[in-house]
Short mmCIF file of C-alpha atoms and ligand atoms in Angstrom, two decimals:
data_model
loop_
_atom_site.label_atom_id
_atom_site.label_comp_id
_atom_site.label_asym_id
_atom_site.label_seq_id
_atom_site.Cartn_x
_atom_site.Cartn_y
_atom_site.Cartn_z
CA MET A 1 0.00 0.00 0.00
CA THR A 2 2.85 2.37 0.80
CA ASP A 3 4.17 2.20 -2.72
CA THR A 4 0.96 3.54 -4.25
CA LEU A 5 1.62 7.06 -5.42
CA VAL A 6 -1.59 7.98 -7.21
CA LYS A 7 -4.98 6.61 -6.34
CA PHE A 8 -8.42 7.46 -7.69
CA ASP A 9 -11.05 6.27 -5.24
CA ARG A 10 -14.50 6.11 -6.85
CA VAL A 11 -13.98 9.42 -8.59
CA THR A 12 -16.80 10.96 -10.57
CA LYS A 13 -16.34 13.99 -12.78
CA ARG A 14 -19.17 15.66 -14.64
CA PHE A 15 -19.39 18.48 -17.13
CA GLY A 16 -22.97 19.66 -16.66
CA ASP A 17 -25.15 16.61 -17.25
CA PHE A 18 -22.37 14.71 -18.94
CA THR A 19 -20.45 12.26 -16.77
CA VAL A 20 -16.87 12.02 -17.99
CA LEU A 21 -15.43 9.86 -15.20
CA LYS A 22 -17.75 7.33 -13.57
CA ASP A 23 -16.81 5.93 -10.16
CA LEU A 24 -13.26 5.62 -11.38
CA ASP A 25 -10.90 3.40 -9.39
CA PHE A 26 -7.36 3.63 -10.60
CA GLU A 27 -3.89 3.36 -9.10
CA VAL A 28 -0.32 4.09 -10.07
CA LYS A 29 2.61 2.81 -8.05
CA LYS A 30 5.81 4.68 -7.32
CA GLY A 31 8.12 4.55 -10.30
CA GLU A 32 5.53 2.85 -12.45
CA LYS A 33 5.13 3.81 -16.11
CA VAL A 34 1.48 3.57 -17.03
CA THR A 35 -0.06 4.34 -20.39
CA ILE A 36 -3.70 5.12 -20.89
CA ILE A 37 -5.23 4.26 -24.22
CA GLY A 38 -8.82 4.46 -25.35
CA PRO A 39 -11.24 6.03 -27.78
CA SER A 40 -11.69 9.77 -28.13
CA GLY A 41 -13.90 11.23 -25.42
CA SER A 42 -13.35 8.36 -23.00
CA GLY A 43 -11.94 10.69 -20.35
CA LYS A 44 -8.19 10.10 -20.74
CA SER A 45 -7.22 13.77 -20.71
CA THR A 46 -9.66 14.42 -17.91
CA VAL A 47 -7.84 11.94 -15.66
CA LEU A 48 -4.59 13.83 -16.19
CA ARG A 49 -6.23 17.24 -15.83
CA VAL A 50 -7.87 16.19 -12.56
CA LEU A 51 -4.46 15.06 -11.30
CA MET A 52 -2.81 18.30 -12.40
CA THR A 53 -5.53 20.19 -10.45
CA LEU A 54 -6.75 21.82 -13.63
CA GLU A 55 -10.18 20.20 -13.36
CA PRO A 56 -12.00 19.67 -10.05
CA ILE A 57 -13.91 16.48 -9.30
CA ASN A 58 -17.51 16.00 -8.20
CA GLU A 59 -17.32 12.84 -6.12
CA GLY A 60 -14.75 10.49 -4.67
CA VAL A 61 -11.21 11.17 -3.52
CA VAL A 62 -7.94 11.36 -5.40
CA TYR A 63 -4.83 10.55 -3.37
CA VAL A 64 -1.30 11.55 -4.24
CA ASP A 65 1.36 10.03 -2.04
CA GLY A 66 -1.29 9.09 0.49
CA ARG A 67 -2.74 12.57 0.81
CA PRO A 68 -6.06 13.67 -0.66
CA LEU A 69 -5.46 15.95 -3.64
CA TRP A 70 -8.74 17.80 -3.88
CA HIS A 71 -9.62 17.64 -0.18
CA GLU A 72 -8.26 18.72 3.15
CA GLU A 73 -8.92 17.06 6.45
CA LYS A 74 -10.81 19.22 8.93
CA ASN A 75 -12.04 17.74 12.22
CA GLY A 76 -11.64 14.26 10.83
CA ARG A 77 -13.73 15.04 7.76
CA LEU A 78 -12.67 15.66 4.19
CA VAL A 79 -13.62 19.10 2.93
CA PRO A 80 -12.82 20.67 -0.47
CA ALA A 81 -9.25 21.92 -0.48
CA GLY A 82 -8.21 25.55 -0.62
CA GLU A 83 -5.65 27.01 -3.00
CA ALA A 84 -2.83 26.68 -0.47
CA HIS A 85 -3.33 22.93 -0.23
CA LEU A 86 -3.56 22.61 -4.01
CA ARG A 87 -0.33 24.55 -4.38
CA GLU A 88 1.42 22.23 -2.02
CA MET A 89 0.07 19.11 -3.68
CA ARG A 90 0.98 20.41 -7.13
CA ARG A 91 4.64 20.32 -6.17
CA SER A 92 4.70 16.58 -6.77
CA LEU A 93 3.07 16.83 -10.18
CA GLY A 94 4.20 17.96 -13.59
CA MET A 95 2.52 17.93 -16.96
CA VAL A 96 3.52 17.83 -20.61
CA PHE A 97 0.77 19.16 -22.86
CA GLN A 98 -0.39 18.06 -26.26
CA GLN A 99 -0.02 21.62 -27.59
CA PHE A 100 3.26 22.16 -25.65
CA ASN A 101 1.92 25.38 -24.07
CA LEU A 102 5.35 26.94 -23.92
CA PHE A 103 5.37 30.64 -23.06
CA PRO A 104 5.85 32.18 -26.51
CA HIS A 105 7.14 35.55 -25.29
CA MET A 106 9.99 33.99 -23.35
CA THR A 107 13.14 32.34 -24.58
CA VAL A 108 13.62 28.63 -24.01
CA ARG A 109 15.86 29.49 -21.09
CA ARG A 110 13.28 31.77 -19.49
CA ASN A 111 10.66 29.08 -19.98
CA LEU A 112 12.82 26.70 -18.00
CA ILE A 113 13.92 28.98 -15.18
CA GLU A 114 10.76 31.04 -14.56
CA ALA A 115 9.05 28.58 -12.22
CA PRO A 116 12.14 27.15 -10.49
CA VAL A 117 13.17 30.69 -9.55
CA ARG A 118 9.72 32.00 -8.66
CA VAL A 119 8.22 28.86 -7.11
CA LEU A 120 11.11 26.78 -5.81
CA GLY A 121 13.20 29.77 -4.83
CA LEU A 122 16.28 28.70 -6.78
CA SER A 123 18.83 31.38 -7.55
CA ARG A 124 19.08 32.38 -11.20
CA LYS A 125 22.41 30.67 -11.40
CA GLU A 126 21.16 27.40 -9.98
CA ALA A 127 18.07 27.49 -12.17
CA ASN A 128 20.17 28.21 -15.21
CA LYS A 129 22.48 25.32 -14.47
CA ARG A 130 19.50 23.03 -14.05
CA ALA A 131 18.04 24.34 -17.32
CA GLU A 132 21.24 23.65 -19.20
CA GLU A 133 21.48 20.11 -17.86
CA LEU A 134 17.92 19.43 -18.89
CA LEU A 135 18.41 20.95 -22.33
CA ALA A 136 21.43 18.71 -22.81
CA MET A 137 19.35 15.75 -21.78
CA VAL A 138 16.65 16.48 -24.35
CA GLY A 139 19.26 17.24 -27.01
CA LEU A 140 18.71 21.00 -27.30
CA THR A 141 21.92 22.39 -25.88
CA ASP A 142 22.28 25.17 -28.45
CA GLN A 143 18.68 26.34 -28.44
CA ALA A 144 18.49 28.02 -25.03
CA ASP A 145 18.27 31.56 -26.35
CA LYS A 146 15.74 30.96 -29.07
CA TYR A 147 12.05 31.63 -28.79
CA PRO A 148 9.67 28.67 -28.97
CA GLN A 149 8.38 29.71 -32.38
CA GLN A 150 11.85 29.40 -33.81
CA LEU A 151 11.90 25.71 -32.97
CA SER A 152 10.25 22.75 -34.67
CA GLY A 153 7.29 21.15 -32.96
CA GLY A 154 9.41 18.25 -31.83
CA GLN A 155 11.97 20.58 -30.31
CA GLN A 156 9.22 22.59 -28.62
CA GLN A 157 7.80 19.47 -27.03
CA ARG A 158 11.23 18.49 -25.76
CA VAL A 159 11.46 21.94 -24.17
CA GLY A 160 8.03 21.22 -22.67
CA ILE A 161 9.37 18.04 -21.13
CA ALA A 162 12.46 19.83 -19.81
CA ARG A 163 10.31 22.60 -18.36
CA ALA A 164 8.18 20.11 -16.44
CA LEU A 165 11.27 18.22 -15.23
CA ALA A 166 12.87 21.42 -13.97
CA MET A 167 10.33 21.39 -11.15
CA ARG A 168 11.48 17.88 -10.12
CA PRO A 169 8.00 16.37 -9.89
CA GLN A 170 7.39 12.88 -8.53
CA VAL A 171 4.79 12.16 -11.18
CA LEU A 172 4.99 13.36 -14.74
CA LEU A 173 1.82 13.42 -16.79
CA PHE A 174 1.91 13.33 -20.58
CA ASP A 175 -1.24 14.12 -22.54
CA GLU A 176 -0.70 12.84 -26.07
CA PRO A 177 2.75 14.45 -26.23
CA THR A 178 3.26 13.63 -29.89
CA SER A 179 -0.23 14.08 -31.35
CA ALA A 180 0.37 17.64 -32.50
CA LEU A 181 3.62 16.75 -34.28
CA ASP A 182 4.43 16.01 -37.89
CA PRO A 183 5.11 12.28 -38.22
CA GLU A 184 8.83 12.73 -38.87
CA LEU A 185 9.27 14.64 -35.60
CA VAL A 186 7.52 12.12 -33.36
CA GLY A 187 10.55 9.84 -33.03
CA ASP A 188 12.83 12.35 -31.30
CA VAL A 189 10.25 13.13 -28.66
CA LEU A 190 9.45 9.50 -28.01
CA LYS A 191 13.15 8.78 -27.67
CA VAL A 192 13.45 11.41 -24.93
CA ILE A 193 10.44 10.02 -23.08
CA GLN A 194 11.77 6.49 -23.41
CA GLN A 195 15.14 7.54 -22.06
CA LEU A 196 13.38 9.20 -19.13
CA ALA A 197 11.42 6.04 -18.49
CA GLU A 198 14.55 3.89 -18.51
CA GLU A 199 16.93 6.05 -16.55
CA HIS A 200 14.77 7.59 -13.86
CA ASP A 201 12.58 6.36 -11.08
CA LEU A 202 10.10 9.05 -12.09
CA THR A 203 6.49 7.89 -12.06
CA MET A 204 4.96 8.41 -15.49
CA LEU A 205 1.36 8.50 -16.59
CA LEU A 206 1.01 8.81 -20.29
CA VAL A 207 -1.94 9.16 -22.65
CA THR A 208 -0.94 8.16 -26.15
CA HIS A 209 -2.12 6.83 -29.47
CA GLU A 210 1.34 5.45 -30.28
CA MET A 211 0.67 1.79 -29.60
CA ASP A 212 4.18 0.49 -30.34
CA PHE A 213 5.58 3.07 -28.00
CA ALA A 214 3.07 2.20 -25.27
CA ARG A 215 4.08 -1.42 -25.62
CA GLN A 216 7.77 -0.60 -25.26
CA ILE A 217 7.80 1.72 -22.28
CA SER A 218 4.84 0.75 -20.12
CA ASP A 219 4.79 -1.43 -17.07
CA ARG A 220 1.04 -1.42 -17.41
CA VAL A 221 -1.49 -0.36 -20.04
CA CYS A 222 -4.98 0.83 -19.12
CA PHE A 223 -7.73 0.78 -21.65
CA PHE A 224 -10.25 3.51 -20.87
CA ASP A 225 -13.78 3.48 -22.12
CA GLN A 226 -16.66 5.77 -21.14
CA GLY A 227 -14.93 7.13 -18.08
CA THR A 228 -13.76 3.93 -16.46
CA VAL A 229 -10.86 1.53 -16.73
CA CYS A 230 -12.28 -1.13 -18.97
CA GLU A 231 -9.25 -3.39 -18.93
CA GLU A 232 -5.69 -3.12 -17.66
CA GLY A 233 -2.63 -5.28 -17.55
CA PRO A 234 0.93 -5.70 -18.77
CA PRO A 235 1.41 -4.46 -22.34
CA GLU A 236 2.01 -7.95 -23.72
CA GLN A 237 -1.29 -9.17 -22.37
CA ILE A 238 -3.32 -6.13 -23.42
CA PHE A 239 -1.93 -6.05 -26.93
CA LYS A 240 -1.69 -9.81 -27.58
CA THR A 241 -4.56 -11.32 -25.63
CA PRO A 242 -7.07 -8.63 -24.70
CA LYS A 243 -9.89 -10.15 -22.70
CA ASN A 244 -12.51 -7.50 -23.15
CA GLN A 245 -14.49 -7.27 -26.36
CA ARG A 246 -14.28 -3.44 -26.44
CA THR A 247 -10.50 -3.53 -25.97
CA ARG A 248 -10.25 -5.94 -28.89
CA GLU A 249 -12.39 -3.71 -31.09
CA PHE A 250 -10.44 -0.61 -30.17
CA LEU A 251 -7.05 -2.21 -30.76
CA HIS A 252 -8.21 -3.69 -34.00
CA ALA A 253 -9.42 -0.26 -35.16
CA VAL A 254 -6.17 1.54 -34.31
CA LEU A 255 -3.73 -1.16 -35.37
CA HIS A 256 -5.46 -2.01 -38.63
CA PRO A 257 -7.12 1.26 -39.62
CA ASN A 258 -7.57 0.27 -43.25
CA GLU A 259 -9.55 -2.91 -42.81
CA MET U 1 -10.97 89.45 -30.38
CA LEU U 2 -10.58 86.12 -28.62
CA PHE U 3 -7.83 84.90 -26.28
CA GLY U 4 -6.14 88.23 -26.91
CA TYR U 5 -5.92 87.73 -30.67
CA ALA U 6 -7.75 90.02 -33.06
CA TRP U 7 -8.93 88.89 -36.49
CA ASP U 8 -8.41 90.59 -39.77
CA THR U 9 -11.33 90.36 -42.17
CA SER U 10 -9.73 92.37 -44.96
CA SER U 11 -9.28 89.25 -47.13
CA ASN U 12 -9.94 85.53 -46.85
CA TRP U 13 -6.26 84.84 -46.50
CA ALA U 14 -5.69 87.46 -43.88
CA PHE U 15 -8.72 86.16 -42.00
CA ALA U 16 -7.48 82.59 -42.08
CA VAL U 17 -4.00 83.56 -40.96
CA SER U 18 -5.30 85.77 -38.18
CA ILE U 19 -7.62 83.16 -36.66
CA LEU U 20 -5.15 80.30 -36.81
CA PRO U 21 -3.54 81.10 -33.43
CA ILE U 22 -7.02 81.30 -31.91
CA LEU U 23 -8.01 77.93 -33.30
CA LEU U 24 -4.73 76.48 -32.03
CA GLN U 25 -5.69 77.59 -28.53
CA GLY U 26 -8.87 75.57 -28.94
CA MET U 27 -6.87 72.71 -30.32
CA ILE U 28 -4.83 72.54 -27.12
CA VAL U 29 -8.06 72.16 -25.14
CA THR U 30 -9.18 69.46 -27.57
CA LEU U 31 -5.93 67.59 -27.11
CA GLU U 32 -6.07 67.95 -23.33
CA ALA U 33 -9.62 66.61 -23.22
CA THR U 34 -8.58 63.75 -25.50
CA VAL U 35 -5.61 62.76 -23.39
CA LEU U 36 -7.44 62.98 -20.08
CA GLY U 37 -10.53 61.24 -21.44
CA PHE U 38 -8.40 58.49 -22.93
CA PHE U 39 -6.49 58.04 -19.71
CA ILE U 40 -9.71 57.67 -17.73
CA ALA U 41 -11.11 55.27 -20.33
CA ALA U 42 -7.95 53.16 -20.34
CA VAL U 43 -7.75 52.82 -16.55
CA LEU U 44 -11.47 52.46 -15.89
CA GLY U 45 -11.80 49.96 -18.74
CA LEU U 46 -9.08 47.77 -17.25
CA ILE U 47 -10.80 47.88 -13.87
CA PHE U 48 -14.10 46.89 -15.50
CA ALA U 49 -12.45 44.10 -17.46
CA VAL U 50 -10.89 42.66 -14.32
CA LEU U 51 -14.09 43.01 -12.24
CA ARG U 52 -16.07 41.34 -14.99
CA ALA U 53 -13.77 38.34 -14.91
CA VAL U 54 -14.09 37.89 -11.14
CA PRO U 55 -15.77 34.51 -10.66
CA LEU U 56 -18.28 36.04 -8.24
CA ARG U 57 -21.64 37.06 -9.68
CA LEU U 58 -22.11 39.68 -7.00
CA VAL U 59 -19.17 41.49 -8.61
CA SER U 60 -19.30 40.49 -12.26
CA TRP U 61 -23.00 41.03 -12.93
CA PRO U 62 -23.24 44.63 -11.72
CA THR U 63 -20.06 45.34 -13.70
CA ILE U 64 -21.54 43.88 -16.85
CA PHE U 65 -24.68 45.96 -16.29
CA ILE U 66 -22.75 49.19 -15.74
CA VAL U 67 -20.56 48.63 -18.79
CA GLU U 68 -23.62 47.87 -20.90
CA PHE U 69 -25.32 50.99 -19.59
CA PHE U 70 -22.36 53.21 -20.48
CA ARG U 71 -22.11 51.69 -23.90
CA ASP U 72 -25.79 51.85 -24.78
CA THR U 73 -26.56 55.41 -23.72
CA PRO U 74 -25.52 58.43 -25.81
CA LEU U 75 -22.48 60.41 -24.73
CA LEU U 76 -24.63 63.51 -24.58
CA ILE U 77 -26.91 62.05 -21.90
CA GLN U 78 -23.97 61.08 -19.74
CA LEU U 79 -22.52 64.50 -20.24
CA PHE U 80 -25.75 66.28 -19.26
CA PHE U 81 -26.11 64.00 -16.31
CA LEU U 82 -22.66 64.82 -15.00
CA TYR U 83 -22.99 68.51 -15.78
CA PHE U 84 -26.54 69.25 -14.68
CA VAL U 85 -27.55 66.50 -12.26
CA LEU U 86 -24.47 65.92 -10.13
CA PRO U 87 -24.23 69.56 -9.00
CA GLU U 88 -27.71 69.11 -7.48
CA TYR U 89 -26.08 66.60 -5.19
CA GLY U 90 -23.26 68.94 -4.37
CA LEU U 91 -20.70 67.60 -6.84
CA LEU U 92 -19.71 70.51 -8.96
CA LEU U 93 -16.95 69.84 -11.49
CA PRO U 94 -15.51 72.37 -13.92
CA ALA U 95 -16.89 71.99 -17.45
CA PHE U 96 -13.62 70.71 -18.85
CA LEU U 97 -13.26 68.03 -16.18
CA THR U 98 -16.89 67.02 -16.55
CA GLY U 99 -16.38 66.63 -20.27
CA ALA U 100 -13.23 64.55 -19.91
CA VAL U 101 -14.88 62.31 -17.32
CA ALA U 102 -17.92 61.83 -19.57
CA LEU U 103 -15.67 60.84 -22.47
CA GLY U 104 -13.64 58.55 -20.23
CA VAL U 105 -16.70 56.85 -18.79
CA GLN U 106 -18.35 56.34 -22.16
CA TYR U 107 -15.21 54.94 -23.73
CA SER U 108 -14.34 52.78 -20.73
CA ALA U 109 -17.19 50.57 -21.92
CA TYR U 110 -15.37 50.07 -25.20
CA THR U 111 -11.88 49.73 -23.76
CA SER U 112 -13.05 47.15 -21.23
CA GLU U 113 -14.22 45.14 -24.21
CA VAL U 114 -10.80 45.57 -25.83
CA TYR U 115 -9.06 44.28 -22.72
CA ARG U 116 -11.48 41.39 -22.38
CA ALA U 117 -11.03 40.33 -26.00
CA GLY U 118 -7.27 40.75 -25.73
CA LEU U 119 -7.06 38.63 -22.61
CA GLU U 120 -9.40 35.99 -23.97
CA ALA U 121 -7.38 35.72 -27.16
CA VAL U 122 -4.50 34.34 -25.12
CA ASP U 123 -4.64 30.57 -25.33
CA ARG U 124 -6.18 28.86 -22.31
CA GLY U 125 -3.24 26.47 -22.29
CA GLN U 126 -0.99 29.33 -21.18
CA GLY U 127 -2.80 29.74 -17.88
CA GLU U 128 -2.94 25.98 -17.46
CA ALA U 129 0.77 25.52 -18.07
CA SER U 130 1.49 28.29 -15.60
CA ARG U 131 -0.76 26.66 -13.01
CA ALA U 132 0.84 23.29 -13.63
CA LEU U 133 4.20 24.92 -12.87
CA ASN U 134 2.68 26.24 -9.66
CA LEU U 135 3.24 29.88 -10.59
CA PRO U 136 0.99 32.09 -8.43
CA PRO U 137 -2.15 33.54 -10.09
CA ALA U 138 -0.90 37.15 -9.95
CA HIS U 139 2.40 36.15 -11.54
CA THR U 140 0.51 34.22 -14.18
CA PHE U 141 -1.58 37.26 -15.02
CA ILE U 142 1.20 39.82 -15.05
CA LYS U 143 4.07 37.81 -16.51
CA ILE U 144 2.36 35.22 -18.68
CA ILE U 145 -1.06 36.44 -19.83
CA LEU U 146 -0.72 40.23 -19.97
CA PRO U 147 2.44 40.39 -22.12
CA GLN U 148 0.67 38.25 -24.71
CA ALA U 149 -2.50 40.32 -24.57
CA ILE U 150 -0.88 43.77 -24.83
CA PRO U 151 0.15 43.58 -28.50
CA ARG U 152 -3.48 42.81 -29.32
CA ILE U 153 -4.81 45.54 -27.04
CA ILE U 154 -2.65 48.51 -28.09
CA PRO U 155 -3.87 48.90 -31.70
CA ALA U 156 -7.53 48.75 -30.65
CA LEU U 157 -6.94 51.25 -27.84
CA GLY U 158 -5.25 53.52 -30.36
CA ASN U 159 -8.35 53.52 -32.52
CA TYR U 160 -10.43 54.61 -29.55
CA LEU U 161 -7.98 57.41 -28.81
CA ILE U 162 -8.80 58.77 -32.25
CA SER U 163 -12.53 58.29 -31.71
CA ILE U 164 -12.34 60.19 -28.45
CA MET U 165 -10.55 63.02 -30.20
CA LYS U 166 -13.38 63.21 -32.72
CA ASP U 167 -16.00 63.23 -29.96
CA VAL U 168 -14.47 66.15 -28.09
CA PRO U 169 -16.64 68.76 -29.93
CA VAL U 170 -19.66 67.29 -28.14
CA LEU U 171 -18.26 68.90 -24.99
CA SER U 172 -19.01 72.33 -26.48
CA VAL U 173 -22.63 71.92 -25.38
CA VAL U 174 -21.49 72.19 -21.78
CA THR U 175 -19.43 75.30 -22.59
CA VAL U 176 -16.05 73.67 -23.05
CA VAL U 177 -14.16 75.91 -25.42
CA GLU U 178 -12.56 73.28 -27.58
CA MET U 179 -11.53 73.80 -31.17
CA LEU U 180 -14.93 73.55 -32.86
CA ASN U 181 -16.49 75.78 -30.26
CA VAL U 182 -13.79 78.35 -30.91
CA ALA U 183 -14.57 78.22 -34.62
CA LYS U 184 -18.25 78.68 -33.89
CA ILE U 185 -17.60 81.67 -31.66
CA ILE U 186 -15.48 83.25 -34.38
CA GLY U 187 -18.26 82.58 -36.87
CA ASP U 188 -20.88 84.05 -34.59
CA ARG U 189 -18.91 87.23 -34.25
CA THR U 190 -17.71 87.69 -37.81
CA PHE U 191 -20.60 86.01 -39.67
CA GLN U 192 -17.98 84.03 -41.54
CA TYR U 193 -18.38 80.36 -40.78
CA MET U 194 -16.89 78.70 -43.80
CA ILE U 195 -13.24 79.52 -43.24
CA PRO U 196 -13.03 78.69 -39.52
CA LEU U 197 -15.00 75.46 -39.98
CA THR U 198 -12.90 74.38 -42.92
CA MET U 199 -9.78 75.06 -40.93
CA VAL U 200 -11.05 73.00 -38.00
CA GLY U 201 -11.73 70.13 -40.40
CA ALA U 202 -8.22 70.40 -41.81
CA LEU U 203 -6.65 70.59 -38.34
CA TYR U 204 -8.65 67.53 -37.27
CA LEU U 205 -7.42 65.68 -40.31
CA ILE U 206 -3.84 66.50 -39.39
CA MET U 207 -4.37 65.47 -35.78
CA THR U 208 -5.98 62.13 -36.60
CA LEU U 209 -3.38 61.28 -39.24
CA LEU U 210 -0.64 62.10 -36.80
CA ALA U 211 -2.27 60.08 -34.04
CA SER U 212 -2.70 57.08 -36.36
CA TYR U 213 0.93 57.34 -37.30
CA LEU U 214 2.00 57.45 -33.66
CA VAL U 215 -0.14 54.48 -32.73
CA ARG U 216 1.25 52.49 -35.64
CA THR U 217 4.82 53.38 -34.70
CA LEU U 218 4.22 52.35 -31.10
CA ASP U 219 2.62 49.16 -32.32
CA ASN U 220 5.65 48.30 -34.44
CA ARG U 221 7.99 48.97 -31.55
CA LEU U 222 6.20 46.69 -29.12
CA PRO U 223 8.14 43.56 -28.29
CA THR U 224 5.96 40.94 -29.97
CA GLN U 225 8.79 38.47 -30.24
CA GLY U 226 7.32 35.02 -30.44
CA ILE U 227 3.73 35.99 -29.72
CA PRO U 228 1.48 34.41 -32.32
CA LEU U 229 -0.87 37.21 -33.42
CA LYS U 230 -3.51 35.67 -35.60
N1 LIG X 1 -14.43 21.74 -20.25
C1 LIG X 1 -15.31 20.84 -20.72
N2 LIG X 1 -16.62 21.13 -20.79
C2 LIG X 1 -17.52 20.22 -21.24
N3 LIG X 1 -17.19 19.00 -21.68
C3 LIG X 1 -15.90 18.64 -21.66
C4 LIG X 1 -14.89 19.54 -21.18
N4 LIG X 1 -13.69 18.91 -21.27
C5 LIG X 1 -13.94 17.69 -21.79
N5 LIG X 1 -15.27 17.52 -22.01
C6 LIG X 1 -15.90 16.31 -22.54
O1 LIG X 1 -15.53 15.21 -21.74
C7 LIG X 1 -15.30 14.08 -22.53
C8 LIG X 1 -13.97 13.47 -22.21
O2 LIG X 1 -12.97 14.40 -22.57
P1 LIG X 1 -11.43 14.02 -22.56
O3 LIG X 1 -10.73 15.21 -23.09
O4 LIG X 1 -11.04 13.54 -21.21
O5 LIG X 1 -11.38 12.82 -23.58
P2 LIG X 1 -10.11 12.07 -24.17
O6 LIG X 1 -10.27 10.66 -23.79
O7 LIG X 1 -8.87 12.76 -23.75
O8 LIG X 1 -10.35 12.22 -25.72
P3 LIG X 1 -9.29 12.54 -26.89
O9 LIG X 1 -8.66 11.24 -27.27
O10 LIG X 1 -10.15 13.08 -27.98
O11 LIG X 1 -8.31 13.54 -26.38
C9 LIG X 1 -15.44 14.51 -23.98
O12 LIG X 1 -16.70 14.07 -24.47
C10 LIG X 1 -15.40 16.01 -23.93
O13 LIG X 1 -16.24 16.56 -24.90
MG1 LIG X 2 -7.46 14.00 -24.74
#
């Protein structure tokens, strides 16, 4: 139990009358690399956005490192959390966005040092050193003084990954990190993520449509459908011998799109 | 004789030359009213835009109502209200100040819309990325959102500066002696309206062209590095 880092306990999330997550139970262990796959609209992004505190929940409790994310304990009862609690909880979380969401008016360097300086209280020098290490890691050593728009999409996404890592999160969330990229740029980004997965004990939760990639890096694959985990298991099992009919249909549709 | 200058009606040319300094006196008032009115509109509009965005209906709804009210009532009514009604309640402002406030209030409705549109044009992902990095909300607004909104806001504000300038003659009805009013006074006294009015038109043309040029220059100088302006 102690090695569970993220836990959704019967979480329900609605947008108006529409229920996106239905009584969702879902866990991620420390250091685990989990990919979420599933049809469009099944709530994959919502799971990540709830974790990143970008989207509040309606029912249930989300735990991160044993502590409720969206609630605070008051007199033995769980009440909705205030901004201070959310700020504290957010320290363990980082996110890489589908559209990168780099700050376009800042250089790559500024993008990487803004939050470490302002939020973590690093000195400019320390933050800069950290930024340069991370840029080297994602293969962008020479690009620090460019603006995001001067980079290719693949390079921008690698900056996005470096920016999230600069905050040293425990859990890194990726929402379709390569979906906005031209096909020839996908490989470089996936390589960086794979390297991260192999070399670090970082916990990773990844939504992706890249099935080969999911198979390679995941400890576990979760197939989402209509706001719940429909089937989950080791990648070999999910991809080779899916038990659920809907999983089979989905995998068939994405792996053999032309049939 | 006006502002210490006499006019010479011996010929059209002499008349035009002799009233130019008088009209320029009026022009200064026009420019002062424009600048002050614009300043009020720019500040008040920002306040309205921020209040409107407060996620508290007790704050946002009255703001929306007030802005709508300012926008949908004629400038002249607001001007009369400030000039004739407020003194009944003991608030007596000089005509010039009343006029500038009326312009500022009326145009704050438009500028608040400019700010709102400018802020909303910034991608939602920017705020989300900032939140994900745990940057505080005020920092997010000032350092992330605002710098991306400003290059969209400035040109639209500039257009309203010019509109305000062209609305200043309305203030003449509450005795502000701006440029058009000066021309009218000259006309009343000399029975020659065509020359002063034509000159006011020409001076306005020069002022608006100059203002457009300044706004465009400022716009080109703004640091828009990297900001995608659709
Ligand atoms: N802010 C919102 N307001 C209303 N409905 C929303 C909102 N965000 C998401 N939804 C709806 O919730 C459902 C799940 O959205 P979500 O983005 O989690 O799906 P997804 O699995 O990530 O899909 P995709 O593969 O297309 O990214 C969708 O039907 C979507 O239309
Ligand atoms: Mg999605």
